[in-house]
Short mmCIF file of C-alpha atoms and ligand atoms in Angstrom, two decimals:
data_model
loop_
_atom_site.label_atom_id
_atom_site.label_comp_id
_atom_site.label_asym_id
_atom_site.label_seq_id
_atom_site.Cartn_x
_atom_site.Cartn_y
_atom_site.Cartn_z
CA MET W 1 77.07 130.52 109.10
CA PRO W 2 79.04 128.14 111.44
CA LEU W 3 78.28 127.95 115.12
CA HIS W 4 80.77 128.57 117.76
CA THR W 5 81.22 125.61 120.17
CA PHE W 6 83.74 125.25 122.86
CA ALA W 7 86.82 126.85 123.09
CA ALA W 8 90.02 124.52 122.79
CA ALA W 9 93.90 125.83 123.08
CA GLY W 10 92.55 129.00 123.92
CA ARG W 11 91.04 129.58 120.27
CA PRO W 12 87.10 128.84 119.51
CA THR W 13 86.18 125.90 117.60
CA GLN W 14 83.44 125.79 115.12
CA ARG W 15 81.21 123.52 113.75
CA THR W 16 79.10 123.46 110.20
CA ALA W 17 75.91 122.00 111.32
CA GLU W 18 73.63 121.01 114.07
CA THR W 19 74.61 117.57 115.40
CA ALA W 20 74.81 115.67 118.52
CA ALA W 21 75.79 117.59 121.79
CA ASP W 22 79.34 118.67 122.04
CA PRO W 23 81.75 116.60 124.48
CA VAL W 24 82.87 118.33 127.35
CA PRO W 25 86.40 118.93 127.10
CA LEU W 26 88.36 116.46 129.56
CA THR W 27 91.41 117.30 131.78
CA VAL W 28 94.06 114.73 133.11
CA PRO W 29 94.78 116.54 136.32
CA ARG W 30 98.23 117.37 136.85
CA ARG W 31 98.92 115.13 139.78
CA LEU W 32 97.32 112.21 138.41
CA ALA W 33 99.36 112.81 135.13
CA GLY W 34 102.34 112.84 136.96
CA ALA W 35 101.49 109.62 139.17
CA LEU W 36 101.31 107.86 135.49
CA ALA W 37 104.37 109.14 133.96
CA GLN W 38 105.92 107.50 136.97
CA VAL W 39 104.56 104.29 136.69
CA CYS W 40 104.25 103.73 132.64
CA THR W 41 106.85 103.66 129.86
CA LEU W 42 106.67 103.54 126.15
CA GLU W 43 107.55 100.28 126.26
CA MET W 44 105.96 97.68 124.00
CA ASP W 45 104.86 94.11 123.14
CA GLY W 46 105.24 93.91 119.60
CA HIS W 47 102.88 96.23 118.05
CA GLN W 48 100.93 96.89 121.08
CA TRP W 49 101.91 98.96 124.36
CA SER W 50 102.87 96.40 126.54
CA ALA W 51 100.23 94.60 128.99
CA GLY W 52 102.25 95.52 132.04
CA ASN W 53 101.84 99.03 131.26
CA VAL W 54 97.92 98.77 130.27
CA THR W 55 98.09 97.26 133.93
CA ALA W 56 99.76 99.72 135.48
CA ALA W 57 97.92 102.64 133.95
CA ARG W 58 94.45 101.32 134.69
CA ALA W 59 95.81 100.77 138.58
CA ALA W 60 97.03 104.34 138.84
CA VAL W 61 93.70 105.82 137.61
CA ALA W 62 91.75 103.64 140.11
CA ALA W 63 94.09 104.57 142.97
CA ALA W 64 93.56 108.03 142.39
CA GLY W 65 89.92 107.78 142.74
CA ASP W 66 89.00 110.67 140.81
CA LEU W 67 86.18 109.09 139.03
CA ALA W 68 85.99 112.19 136.48
CA LEU W 69 88.06 111.34 133.66
CA VAL W 70 87.05 107.80 133.54
CA THR W 71 83.38 108.64 133.67
CA GLY W 72 84.16 111.65 130.76
CA LEU W 73 85.51 108.95 128.66
CA ARG W 74 82.75 106.62 129.04
CA GLN W 75 80.31 109.05 127.95
CA GLN W 76 81.64 110.47 125.33
CA LEU W 77 83.43 107.23 123.61
CA ALA W 78 82.18 104.10 125.28
CA ARG W 79 80.82 101.55 122.44
CA ASP W 80 77.75 100.53 124.62
CA LEU W 81 76.32 104.22 124.67
CA ASP W 82 75.11 106.92 122.46
CA GLY W 83 77.59 109.55 123.15
CA PRO W 84 79.19 111.83 120.48
CA GLY W 85 82.06 109.51 119.87
CA TRP W 86 84.98 111.51 120.36
CA ALA W 87 86.55 113.44 123.15
CA LEU W 88 89.14 116.05 123.63
CA VAL W 89 91.63 115.42 126.39
CA THR W 90 93.88 118.11 127.85
CA LEU W 91 96.98 117.20 129.63
CA PRO W 92 99.69 119.30 131.36
CA PRO W 93 101.00 121.27 128.47
CA GLU W 94 104.30 121.87 130.42
CA PHE W 95 105.22 118.05 130.29
CA ALA W 96 107.95 117.09 128.27
CA ASP W 97 106.92 115.43 125.13
CA GLU W 98 107.96 111.69 126.09
CA ASP W 99 105.89 112.36 129.49
CA LEU W 100 103.24 113.58 127.25
CA GLN W 101 103.30 110.42 125.22
CA VAL W 102 103.12 108.16 128.27
CA VAL W 103 100.19 110.02 130.02
CA SER W 104 98.51 110.09 126.73
CA ALA W 105 98.68 106.31 126.16
CA ALA W 106 97.74 105.69 129.82
CA VAL W 107 94.42 107.74 128.68
CA LEU W 108 94.07 105.33 125.83
CA ALA W 109 94.24 102.44 128.19
CA LEU W 110 91.14 103.34 129.84
CA ILE W 111 89.32 102.81 126.65
CA GLY W 112 91.09 99.69 125.09
CA LYS W 113 94.26 98.49 124.00
CA PRO W 114 96.76 101.13 122.49
CA PHE W 115 98.43 99.83 119.67
CA TYR W 116 100.21 100.80 116.14
CA SER W 117 99.20 99.67 112.96
CA ILE W 118 101.76 101.22 111.13
CA GLU W 119 105.47 100.12 112.03
CA GLN W 120 107.75 103.43 112.96
CA GLU W 121 110.73 102.35 114.60
CA GLY W 122 108.47 100.19 116.60
CA ARG W 123 106.96 103.21 118.36
CA LEU W 124 103.33 103.51 119.94
CA TRP W 125 103.22 107.20 118.66
CA ILE W 126 103.97 107.57 114.90
CA GLY W 127 104.15 110.74 113.14
CA GLY W 128 106.11 113.87 113.86
CA PRO W 129 106.67 117.44 112.56
CA SER W 130 105.06 118.31 109.51
CA SER W 131 106.90 118.90 106.38
CA PRO W 132 105.96 120.58 102.88
CA HIS W 133 107.92 117.84 101.27
CA ARG W 134 105.07 115.31 101.96
CA ASP W 135 101.87 114.54 99.99
CA ALA W 136 99.87 117.61 100.87
CA ALA W 137 97.11 115.31 101.84
CA SER W 138 98.73 112.83 103.73
CA PHE W 139 99.35 112.36 107.41
CA GLY W 140 102.50 115.10 108.54
CA GLY W 141 101.51 117.18 105.07
CA PHE W 142 100.63 120.60 104.92
CA GLY W 143 97.41 120.55 102.64
CA ALA W 144 93.70 119.92 103.83
CA GLN W 145 93.07 115.99 104.44
CA PRO W 146 89.51 114.93 103.73
CA VAL W 147 87.75 113.35 106.27
CA HIS W 148 88.36 109.68 106.43
CA VAL W 149 88.56 106.62 108.78
CA ASP W 150 92.19 105.23 109.10
CA ALA W 151 92.58 101.98 107.29
CA PRO W 152 88.90 101.66 105.88
CA ASN W 153 90.27 98.54 103.70
CA VAL W 154 91.03 95.87 106.06
CA GLU W 155 89.27 93.22 107.84
CA HIS W 156 89.47 95.19 111.22
CA VAL W 157 89.04 98.74 110.94
CA PRO W 158 90.92 100.04 114.14
CA ASP W 159 88.17 100.79 116.56
CA TYR W 160 89.82 104.13 117.88
CA THR W 161 92.26 106.39 116.97
CA SER W 162 93.80 109.34 118.66
CA LEU W 163 96.13 112.70 117.47
CA LEU W 164 98.33 113.86 120.19
CA VAL W 165 99.66 117.33 119.37
CA LEU W 166 103.04 118.48 120.55
CA ARG W 167 103.45 121.59 118.67
CA PRO W 168 100.16 123.20 116.83
CA ASP W 169 100.98 124.68 113.61
CA PRO W 170 102.20 128.22 114.14
CA GLY W 171 100.61 129.22 111.03
CA ASP W 172 97.13 129.13 113.27
CA GLY W 173 96.07 126.20 110.66
CA GLY W 174 95.73 122.51 110.78
CA GLN W 175 92.57 122.55 112.70
CA THR W 176 91.10 118.90 113.09
CA LEU W 177 87.88 118.06 111.13
CA LEU W 178 85.37 115.53 112.95
CA ALA W 179 82.57 113.99 110.85
CA ASP W 180 79.61 112.07 112.27
CA LEU W 181 79.53 109.20 109.80
CA GLN W 182 76.51 107.33 111.45
CA SER W 183 74.28 110.44 111.05
CA THR W 184 75.50 111.01 107.35
CA ALA W 185 74.73 107.35 106.63
CA ALA W 186 71.37 107.59 108.19
CA GLY W 187 70.51 110.58 105.78
CA MET W 188 71.27 108.99 102.71
CA THR W 189 68.24 107.48 100.86
CA GLU W 190 67.75 103.65 100.64
CA ALA W 191 68.74 103.71 96.89
CA ASP W 192 72.17 105.14 98.09
CA ARG W 193 72.26 102.96 101.06
CA GLY W 194 71.97 99.97 98.96
CA VAL W 195 74.98 101.00 96.54
CA LEU W 196 76.95 101.85 99.79
CA ARG W 197 76.31 98.31 101.04
CA ARG W 198 77.93 96.59 98.05
CA ARG W 199 81.26 95.02 98.26
CA GLU W 200 82.64 97.04 95.28
CA PHE W 201 84.84 99.89 96.45
CA PHE W 202 88.68 100.58 96.37
CA GLU W 203 90.85 102.73 98.59
CA GLY W 204 94.36 103.01 98.39
CA ARG W 205 96.30 99.63 99.72
CA ALA W 206 96.76 97.84 102.94
CA ASP W 207 99.96 96.26 102.91
CA ARG W 208 102.09 95.65 106.05
CA LEU W 209 99.52 96.60 108.45
CA LEU W 210 99.60 95.33 111.87
CA GLY W 211 96.60 94.53 114.28
CA VAL W 212 93.40 94.99 111.62
CA GLY W 213 93.82 91.69 110.09
CA ALA W 214 94.01 90.98 106.27
CA PRO W 215 93.34 93.30 103.67
CA LEU W 216 89.57 93.75 102.48
CA LEU W 217 89.73 95.08 98.79
CA PRO W 218 87.06 95.45 97.17
CA PHE W 219 85.08 96.71 100.59
CA PRO W 220 81.52 97.79 101.26
CA ILE W 221 81.03 101.35 102.60
CA LEU W 222 78.39 100.82 104.64
CA ASP W 223 79.09 97.74 106.36
CA GLU W 224 76.27 96.53 108.30
CA ASP W 225 76.13 94.27 111.48
CA PRO W 226 74.11 91.08 110.88
CA ALA W 227 73.24 91.11 114.42
CA GLY W 228 71.57 94.80 114.36
CA GLY W 229 74.30 96.65 115.61
CA ARG W 230 75.91 99.83 114.80
CA PRO W 231 77.46 99.58 111.11
CA TRP W 232 80.84 100.25 110.34
CA ILE W 233 81.17 103.02 107.50
CA ARG W 234 84.27 102.82 105.62
CA TRP W 235 84.83 106.25 104.59
CA ALA W 236 87.77 108.15 103.02
CA GLY W 237 87.63 111.03 100.81
CA LYS W 238 90.44 109.61 98.66
CA LEU W 239 87.51 107.13 97.59
CA LEU W 240 86.25 109.93 94.94
CA HIS W 241 89.62 110.23 93.42
CA ASP W 242 90.30 106.31 93.11
CA SER W 243 89.63 105.50 89.53
CA ARG W 244 88.62 101.99 90.37
CA ASN W 245 85.22 103.66 91.85
CA GLN W 246 84.37 105.28 88.74
CA GLN W 247 81.00 103.48 88.65
CA HIS W 248 79.96 104.89 91.70
CA LEU W 249 81.09 108.39 91.69
CA PRO W 250 77.56 109.93 91.79
CA VAL W 251 77.23 108.40 95.09
CA LEU W 252 80.16 109.00 96.56
CA ARG W 253 79.68 112.61 95.73
CA ARG W 254 76.39 112.66 97.60
CA PHE W 255 77.94 111.17 100.67
CA ALA W 256 80.68 113.48 100.68
CA ALA W 257 78.44 116.40 100.20
CA ALA W 258 76.11 115.21 103.02
CA ILE W 259 79.32 114.50 105.48
CA ASP W 260 80.05 118.27 105.37
CA ALA W 261 76.95 119.18 106.80
CA HIS W 262 78.06 116.99 109.65
CA THR W 263 81.43 118.07 110.53
CA HIS W 264 82.78 119.76 113.27
CA SER W 265 86.11 121.94 113.05
CA VAL W 266 88.01 121.70 116.24
CA ALA W 267 91.42 123.59 117.38
CA VAL W 268 93.95 121.23 119.21
CA GLY W 269 96.55 122.55 121.18
CA ARG W 270 99.76 121.59 122.82
CA GLY W 271 99.18 118.63 125.06
CA GLN W 272 95.73 117.99 123.66
CA LEU W 273 94.84 114.53 122.93
CA LEU W 274 92.12 113.82 120.57
CA ILE W 275 90.33 110.27 120.71
CA ALA W 276 87.72 109.18 117.94
CA ASP W 277 85.53 106.28 117.72
CA GLN W 278 86.10 105.09 114.08
CA GLN W 279 82.87 103.14 114.10
CA ARG W 280 81.14 106.66 114.59
CA ILE W 281 83.61 109.56 113.65
CA ALA W 282 85.85 110.48 110.75
CA HIS W 283 88.62 112.65 111.14
CA GLY W 284 90.55 115.22 108.67
CA ARG W 285 92.19 118.46 108.84
CA THR W 286 91.96 122.03 107.38
CA SER W 287 95.32 122.90 105.64
CA LEU W 288 98.33 124.13 107.46
CA GLY W 289 99.41 127.80 107.18
CA PRO W 290 101.98 128.74 104.70
CA PRO W 291 105.44 126.87 105.66
CA ARG W 292 107.97 129.19 107.29
CA SER W 293 111.85 129.63 106.36
CA SER W 294 112.03 129.85 110.36
CA GLY W 295 110.46 128.12 113.50
CA HIS W 296 109.31 124.66 113.80
CA PRO W 297 106.24 123.03 112.06
CA ARG W 298 103.14 121.36 113.63
CA CYS W 299 104.38 118.15 115.27
CA LEU W 300 101.64 115.68 115.54
CA LEU W 301 101.65 111.84 116.60
CA GLN W 302 98.80 109.23 116.12
CA ALA W 303 98.14 106.12 117.93
CA LYS W 304 95.27 103.38 117.79
CA ILE W 305 93.04 101.71 120.08
CA CYS W 306 91.54 98.37 120.16
CA HIS W 307 88.09 97.65 121.85
CA ASP W 308 88.57 96.38 125.26
CA MET W 309 85.22 95.55 126.66
CA PHE W 310 86.81 95.20 130.16
CA ALA W 311 88.60 98.53 129.77
CA PRO W 312 87.53 100.99 132.76
CA ALA W 313 85.71 103.44 130.33
CA GLN W 314 83.76 100.66 128.56
CA THR W 315 82.28 99.67 132.22
CA ALA W 316 79.85 101.29 134.15
CA PRO W 317 81.31 103.56 136.96
CA VAL W 318 81.18 102.67 140.23
CA VAL W 319 78.63 104.52 142.16
CA ARG W 320 79.13 105.19 145.53
CA HIS W 321 76.97 106.00 148.19
CA GLY W 322 77.15 107.69 151.75
FE1 LIG L 1 93.81 109.75 109.57
#
């Protein structure tokens, strides 16, 4: 039976198995959000949020002197710590859509450097209203989406991904799924891990992506760090349906079954920003409610973050005495 965890957007969230401690929901105070909306914009420098915006966001947060947000992000997302690897950040939902995008980008800049890997009119935040006319399992589709990391098939998997909800599903579906990849891989047999280490897996194509290096097809699912650090786990549910992986279907099925036991379900409401470290956490969604003839469908945006070891949430918080 699923276990209730914390409430987000006024609705209970569930998890399907015991995993690491749940992250505490974080909040961008209204005053800080207003300051960030004042000093930052959506201006880009190529596929990256402009350096001026990154600097302005970090300076505004430092000037506010409120360490709770940075400390919370650090505890939950910093690469050198063993936090849960995901965070849910609440912004003032009454802010206009564009301001929510600006403030969310500023939050991402506390972790690294925001960018887009898929060009969509040069916007940092890609996506928009969901449509029943899209492939059901795609981003912006109406169906369930198996858990996956974004762009598993490139040299440099985007370090972090984020989802910003401007309008939740009026059909009360579309919960976000978050799956602990490291725990899943650690629970596989050594024989299966040996197969997952082979560079013999295919998933989709990797054309015209930005900021992620060259396509890597085939790729190893379990991509170990020669220096002994945390491995990358290039997982996508679609691996099971790619005919090029036929010979490895049994191990893929075992991994897919195992990951179910490490998957959370989270309801994300308007003005909430979900951030996941792709080295630790895969994401997906439950299906949306049936399309409606009137009203507006869910509106979801996404942006990526490149790791920056000098970002405020990647460095030790200042300890003040006295
Ligand atoms: Fe995704």
